[in-house]
PDB file of C-alpha atoms in Angstrom:
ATOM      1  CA  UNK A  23      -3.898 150.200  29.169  1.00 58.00           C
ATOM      2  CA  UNK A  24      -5.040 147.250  27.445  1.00 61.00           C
ATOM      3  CA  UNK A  25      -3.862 144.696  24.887  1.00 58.00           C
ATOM      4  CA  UNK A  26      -6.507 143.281  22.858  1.00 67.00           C
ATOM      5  CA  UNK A  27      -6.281 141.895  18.455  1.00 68.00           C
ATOM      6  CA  UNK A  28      -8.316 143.176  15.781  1.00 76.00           C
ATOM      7  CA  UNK A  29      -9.246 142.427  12.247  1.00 78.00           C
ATOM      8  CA  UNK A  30      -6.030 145.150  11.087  1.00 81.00           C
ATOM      9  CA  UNK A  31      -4.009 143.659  14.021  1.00 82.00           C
ATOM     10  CA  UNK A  32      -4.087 140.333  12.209  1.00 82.00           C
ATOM     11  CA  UNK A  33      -3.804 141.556   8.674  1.00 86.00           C
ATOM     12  CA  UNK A  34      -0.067 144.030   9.600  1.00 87.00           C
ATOM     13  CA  UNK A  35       0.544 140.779  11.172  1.00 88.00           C
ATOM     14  CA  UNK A  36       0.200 138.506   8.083  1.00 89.00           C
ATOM     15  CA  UNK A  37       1.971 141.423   6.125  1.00 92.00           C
ATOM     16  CA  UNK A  38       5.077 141.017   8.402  1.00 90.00           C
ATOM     17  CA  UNK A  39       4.841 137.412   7.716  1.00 93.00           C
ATOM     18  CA  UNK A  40       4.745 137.310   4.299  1.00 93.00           C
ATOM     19  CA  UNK A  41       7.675 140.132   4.039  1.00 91.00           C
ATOM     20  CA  UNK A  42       9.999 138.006   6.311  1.00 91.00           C
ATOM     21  CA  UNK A  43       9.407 134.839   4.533  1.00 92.00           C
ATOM     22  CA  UNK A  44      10.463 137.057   1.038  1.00 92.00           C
ATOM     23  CA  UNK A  45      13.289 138.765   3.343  1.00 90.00           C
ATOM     24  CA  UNK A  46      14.475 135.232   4.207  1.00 91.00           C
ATOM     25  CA  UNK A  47      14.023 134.121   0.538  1.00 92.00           C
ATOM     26  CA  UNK A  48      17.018 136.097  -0.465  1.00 90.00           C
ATOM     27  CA  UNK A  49      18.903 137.315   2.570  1.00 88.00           C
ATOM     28  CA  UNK A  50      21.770 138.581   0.555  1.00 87.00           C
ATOM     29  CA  UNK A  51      19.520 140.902  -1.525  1.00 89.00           C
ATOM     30  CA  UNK A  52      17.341 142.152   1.808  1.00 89.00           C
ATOM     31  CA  UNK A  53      20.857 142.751   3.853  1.00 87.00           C
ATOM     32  CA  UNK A  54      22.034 145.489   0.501  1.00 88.00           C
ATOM     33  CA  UNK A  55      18.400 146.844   0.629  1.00 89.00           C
ATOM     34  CA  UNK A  56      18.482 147.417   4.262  1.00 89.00           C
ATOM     35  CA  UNK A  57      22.317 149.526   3.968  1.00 91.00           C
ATOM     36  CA  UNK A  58      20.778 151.631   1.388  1.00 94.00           C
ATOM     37  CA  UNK A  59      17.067 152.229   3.053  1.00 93.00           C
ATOM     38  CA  UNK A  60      19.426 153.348   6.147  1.00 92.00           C
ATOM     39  CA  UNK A  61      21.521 155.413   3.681  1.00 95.00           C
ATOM     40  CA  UNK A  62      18.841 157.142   2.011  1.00 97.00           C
ATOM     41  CA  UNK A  63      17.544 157.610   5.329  1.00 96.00           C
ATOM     42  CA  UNK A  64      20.817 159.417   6.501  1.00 95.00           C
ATOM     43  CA  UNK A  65      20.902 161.271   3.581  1.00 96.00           C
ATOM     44  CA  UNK A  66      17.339 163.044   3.960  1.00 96.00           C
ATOM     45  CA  UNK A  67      17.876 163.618   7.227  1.00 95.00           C
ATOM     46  CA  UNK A  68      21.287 164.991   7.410  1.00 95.00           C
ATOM     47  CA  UNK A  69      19.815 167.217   4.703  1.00 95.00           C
ATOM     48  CA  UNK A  70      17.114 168.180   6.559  1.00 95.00           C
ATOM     49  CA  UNK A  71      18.983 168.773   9.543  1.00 94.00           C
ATOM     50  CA  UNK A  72      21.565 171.135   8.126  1.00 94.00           C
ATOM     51  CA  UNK A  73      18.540 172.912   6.375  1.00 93.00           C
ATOM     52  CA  UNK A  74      16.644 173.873   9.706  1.00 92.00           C
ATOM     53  CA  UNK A  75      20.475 174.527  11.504  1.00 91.00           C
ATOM     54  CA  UNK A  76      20.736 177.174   8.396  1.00 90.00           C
ATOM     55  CA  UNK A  77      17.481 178.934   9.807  1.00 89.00           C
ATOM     56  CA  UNK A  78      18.556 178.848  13.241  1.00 86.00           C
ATOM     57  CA  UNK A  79      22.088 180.391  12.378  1.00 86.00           C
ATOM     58  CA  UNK A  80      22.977 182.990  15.291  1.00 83.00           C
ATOM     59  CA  UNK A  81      20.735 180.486  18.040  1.00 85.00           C
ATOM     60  CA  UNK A  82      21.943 178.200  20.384  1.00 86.00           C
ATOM     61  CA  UNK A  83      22.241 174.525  19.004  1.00 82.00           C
ATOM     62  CA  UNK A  84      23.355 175.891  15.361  1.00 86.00           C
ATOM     63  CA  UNK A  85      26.624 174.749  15.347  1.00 89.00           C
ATOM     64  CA  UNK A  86      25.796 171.256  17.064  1.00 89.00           C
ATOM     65  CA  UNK A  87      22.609 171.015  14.577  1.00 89.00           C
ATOM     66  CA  UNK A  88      25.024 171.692  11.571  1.00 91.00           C
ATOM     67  CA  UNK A  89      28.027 169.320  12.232  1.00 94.00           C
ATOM     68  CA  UNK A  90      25.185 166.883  13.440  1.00 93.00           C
ATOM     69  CA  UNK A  91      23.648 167.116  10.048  1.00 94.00           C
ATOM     70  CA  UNK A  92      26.535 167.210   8.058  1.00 95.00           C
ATOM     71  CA  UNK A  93      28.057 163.999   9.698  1.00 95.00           C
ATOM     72  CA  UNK A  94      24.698 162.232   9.795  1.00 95.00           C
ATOM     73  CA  UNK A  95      24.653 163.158   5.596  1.00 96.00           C
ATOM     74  CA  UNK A  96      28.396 162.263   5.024  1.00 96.00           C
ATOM     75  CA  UNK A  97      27.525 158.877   6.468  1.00 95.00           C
ATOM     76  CA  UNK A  98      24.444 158.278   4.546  1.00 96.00           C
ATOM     77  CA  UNK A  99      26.314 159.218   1.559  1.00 96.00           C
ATOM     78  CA  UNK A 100      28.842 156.741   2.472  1.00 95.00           C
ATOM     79  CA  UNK A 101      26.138 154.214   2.819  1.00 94.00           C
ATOM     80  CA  UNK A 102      24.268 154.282  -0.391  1.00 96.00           C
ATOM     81  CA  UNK A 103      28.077 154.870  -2.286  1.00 96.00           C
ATOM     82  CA  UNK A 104      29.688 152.099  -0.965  1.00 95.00           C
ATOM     83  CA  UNK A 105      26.512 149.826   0.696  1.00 92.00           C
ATOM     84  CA  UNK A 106      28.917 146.904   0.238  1.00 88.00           C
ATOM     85  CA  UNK A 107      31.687 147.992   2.289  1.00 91.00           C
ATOM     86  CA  UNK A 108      29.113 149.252   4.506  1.00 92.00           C
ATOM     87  CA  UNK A 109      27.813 145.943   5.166  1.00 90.00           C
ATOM     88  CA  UNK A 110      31.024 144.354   5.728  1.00 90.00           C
ATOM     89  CA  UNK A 111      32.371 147.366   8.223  1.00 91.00           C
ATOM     90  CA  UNK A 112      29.198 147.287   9.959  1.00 88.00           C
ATOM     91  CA  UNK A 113      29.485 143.252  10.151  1.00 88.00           C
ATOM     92  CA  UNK A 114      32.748 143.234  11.433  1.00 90.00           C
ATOM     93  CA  UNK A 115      32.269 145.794  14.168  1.00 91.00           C
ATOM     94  CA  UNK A 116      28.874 143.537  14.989  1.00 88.00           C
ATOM     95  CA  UNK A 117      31.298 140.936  15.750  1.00 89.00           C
ATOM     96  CA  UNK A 118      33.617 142.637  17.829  1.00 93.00           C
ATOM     97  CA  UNK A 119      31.294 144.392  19.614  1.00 93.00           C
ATOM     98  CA  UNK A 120      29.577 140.883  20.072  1.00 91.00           C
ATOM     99  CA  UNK A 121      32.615 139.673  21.862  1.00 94.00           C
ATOM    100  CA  UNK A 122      33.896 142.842  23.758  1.00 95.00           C
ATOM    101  CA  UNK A 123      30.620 142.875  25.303  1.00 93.00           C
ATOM    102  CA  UNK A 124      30.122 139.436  26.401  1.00 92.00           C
ATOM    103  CA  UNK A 125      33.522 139.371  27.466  1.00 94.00           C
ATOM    104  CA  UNK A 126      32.377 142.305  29.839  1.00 92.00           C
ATOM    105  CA  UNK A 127      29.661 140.287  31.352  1.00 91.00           C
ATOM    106  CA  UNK A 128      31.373 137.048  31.646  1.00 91.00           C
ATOM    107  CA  UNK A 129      34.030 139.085  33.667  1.00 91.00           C
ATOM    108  CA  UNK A 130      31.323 140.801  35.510  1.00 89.00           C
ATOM    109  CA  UNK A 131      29.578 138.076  36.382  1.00 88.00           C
ATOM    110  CA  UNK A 132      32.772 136.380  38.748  1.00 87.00           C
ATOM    111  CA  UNK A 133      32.146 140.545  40.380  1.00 86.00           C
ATOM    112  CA  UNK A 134      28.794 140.423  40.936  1.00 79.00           C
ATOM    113  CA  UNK A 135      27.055 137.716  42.855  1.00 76.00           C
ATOM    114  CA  UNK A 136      23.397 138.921  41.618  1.00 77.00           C
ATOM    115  CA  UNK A 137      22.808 137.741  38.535  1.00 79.00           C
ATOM    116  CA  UNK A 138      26.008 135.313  37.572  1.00 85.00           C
ATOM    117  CA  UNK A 139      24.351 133.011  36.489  1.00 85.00           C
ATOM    118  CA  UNK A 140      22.559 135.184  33.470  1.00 86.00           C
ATOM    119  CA  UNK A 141      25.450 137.327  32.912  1.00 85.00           C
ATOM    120  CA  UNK A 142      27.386 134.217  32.228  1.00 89.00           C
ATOM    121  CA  UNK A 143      25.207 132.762  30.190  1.00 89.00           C
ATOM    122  CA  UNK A 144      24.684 135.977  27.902  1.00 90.00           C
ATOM    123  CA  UNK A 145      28.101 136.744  28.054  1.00 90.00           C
ATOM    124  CA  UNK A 146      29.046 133.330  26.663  1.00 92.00           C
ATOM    125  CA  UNK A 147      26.483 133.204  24.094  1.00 91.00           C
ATOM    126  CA  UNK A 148      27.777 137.056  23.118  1.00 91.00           C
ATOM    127  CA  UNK A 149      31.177 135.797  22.801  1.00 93.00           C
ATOM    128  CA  UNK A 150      30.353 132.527  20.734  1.00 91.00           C
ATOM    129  CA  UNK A 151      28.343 134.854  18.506  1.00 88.00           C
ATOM    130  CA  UNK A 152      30.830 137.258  17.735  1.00 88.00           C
ATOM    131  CA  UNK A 153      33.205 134.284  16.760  1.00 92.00           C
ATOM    132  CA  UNK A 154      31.084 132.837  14.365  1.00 88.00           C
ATOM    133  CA  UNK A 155      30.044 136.112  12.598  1.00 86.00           C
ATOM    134  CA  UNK A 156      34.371 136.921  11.823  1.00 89.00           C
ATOM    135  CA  UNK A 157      34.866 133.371  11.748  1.00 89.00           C
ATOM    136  CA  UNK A 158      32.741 133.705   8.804  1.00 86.00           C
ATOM    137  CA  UNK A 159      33.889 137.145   8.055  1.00 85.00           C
ATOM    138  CA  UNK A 160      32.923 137.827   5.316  1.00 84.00           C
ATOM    139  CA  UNK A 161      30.453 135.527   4.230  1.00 85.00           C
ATOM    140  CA  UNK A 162      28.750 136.623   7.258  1.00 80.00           C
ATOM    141  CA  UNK A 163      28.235 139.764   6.104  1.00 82.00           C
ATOM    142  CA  UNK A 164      26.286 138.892   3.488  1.00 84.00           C
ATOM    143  CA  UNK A 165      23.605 137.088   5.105  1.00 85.00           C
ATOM    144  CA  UNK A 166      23.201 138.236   8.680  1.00 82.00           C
ATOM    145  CA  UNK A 167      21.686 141.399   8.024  1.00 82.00           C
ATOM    146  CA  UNK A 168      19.190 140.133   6.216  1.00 85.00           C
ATOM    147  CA  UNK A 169      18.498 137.114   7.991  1.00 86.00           C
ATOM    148  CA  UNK A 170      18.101 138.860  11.406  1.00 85.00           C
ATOM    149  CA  UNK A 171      15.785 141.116   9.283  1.00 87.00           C
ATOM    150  CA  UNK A 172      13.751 138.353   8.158  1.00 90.00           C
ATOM    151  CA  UNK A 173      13.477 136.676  11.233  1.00 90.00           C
ATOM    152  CA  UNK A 174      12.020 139.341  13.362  1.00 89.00           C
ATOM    153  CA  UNK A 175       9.605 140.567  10.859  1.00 89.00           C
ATOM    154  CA  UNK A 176       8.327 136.791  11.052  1.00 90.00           C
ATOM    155  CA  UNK A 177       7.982 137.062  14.636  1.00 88.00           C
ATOM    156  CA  UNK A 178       6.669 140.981  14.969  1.00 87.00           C
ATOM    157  CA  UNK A 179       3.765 139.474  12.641  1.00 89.00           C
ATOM    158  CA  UNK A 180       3.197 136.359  14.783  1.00 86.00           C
ATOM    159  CA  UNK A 181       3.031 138.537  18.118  1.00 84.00           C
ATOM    160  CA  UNK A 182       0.628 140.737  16.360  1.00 83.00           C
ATOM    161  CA  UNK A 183      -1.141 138.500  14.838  1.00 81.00           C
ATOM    162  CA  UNK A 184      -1.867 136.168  18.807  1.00 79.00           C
ATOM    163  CA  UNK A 185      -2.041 139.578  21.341  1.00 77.00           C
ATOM    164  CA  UNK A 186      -2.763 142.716  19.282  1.00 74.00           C
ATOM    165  CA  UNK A 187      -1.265 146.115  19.773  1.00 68.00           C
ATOM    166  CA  UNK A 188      -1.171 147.836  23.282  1.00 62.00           C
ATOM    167  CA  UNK A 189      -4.199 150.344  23.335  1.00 61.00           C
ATOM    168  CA  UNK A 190      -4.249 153.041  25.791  1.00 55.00           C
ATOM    169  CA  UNK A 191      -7.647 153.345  27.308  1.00 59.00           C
ATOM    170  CA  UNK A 192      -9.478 155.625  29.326  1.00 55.00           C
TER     171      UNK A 192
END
């Protein structure tokens, strides 16, 4: 396998740039689009998912096919109904979840002598994280979707734009 840039390399990558940098110019507005992309998402899907469980009625996997699709479309549903409640659910469980696991590796790095150091360092940075975000609860909702958004398309289109795609090669 081989990594090497071409001429459409660089262009996707310029692409990503330029749609982070609008991302970033109105995080608020990219974090609602975002919820309701997902939604719509969930919706199709869920859709389509309950659809091909219909033709498989009688089989094994229709049941877990159906209920699958049915949540997965109750939850997109959810999502583009209510994309502002959305955001701020989804927020605040980022910010538990942010401090529940770096709690875990702070206490698992005084366990394990392999890698305390990192662990302790993540775990720290988790926690402090997941403060901020419900400290700022939620205001925080508002903008970190968006802003995370923003920021990695900036830096997806700088990678591609220095080292290229992975090819695989014969």
């Amino acid at each position: 396998m081989t990594v090497r840039r071409t001429g459409w390399d660089v262009l996707l990558g310029l692409l990503l740039i330029v749609t982070g940098v609008v991302v970033l110019g109105d995080v608020v507005i990219a974090s609602v689009v975002s919820i309701l992309f997902v939604g719509w998402t969930m919706l199709i899907g869920g859709a389509a998912a309950v659809l091909v469980a219909l033709f498989r009625i009688g089989q094994d996997g229709f049941w877990i096919g159906l209920f699958g699709g049915a949540i997965t479309f109750v939850t997109g549903l959810v999502f583009v109904r209510y994309p502002g409640t959305t955001l701020l659910t989804l927020m605040l469980v980022t910010g538990a979840l942010l401090i529940l696991g770096g709690l875990v590796r702070v206490v698992t790095a005084f366990t394990e002598p392999g890698q305390r150091l990192m662990l302790l360092i993540s775990g720290v940075l988790s926690v402090v994280l997941g403060v901020l975000l419900l400290d700022q609860w939620p205001k925080s909702a508002l903008w970190l979707l968006g802003t995370l958004l923003g920021i990695q398309l900036v830096v997806d289109g700088l990678l591609l734009i220095l080292f290229g795609r992975l090819r695989l090669t014969h």
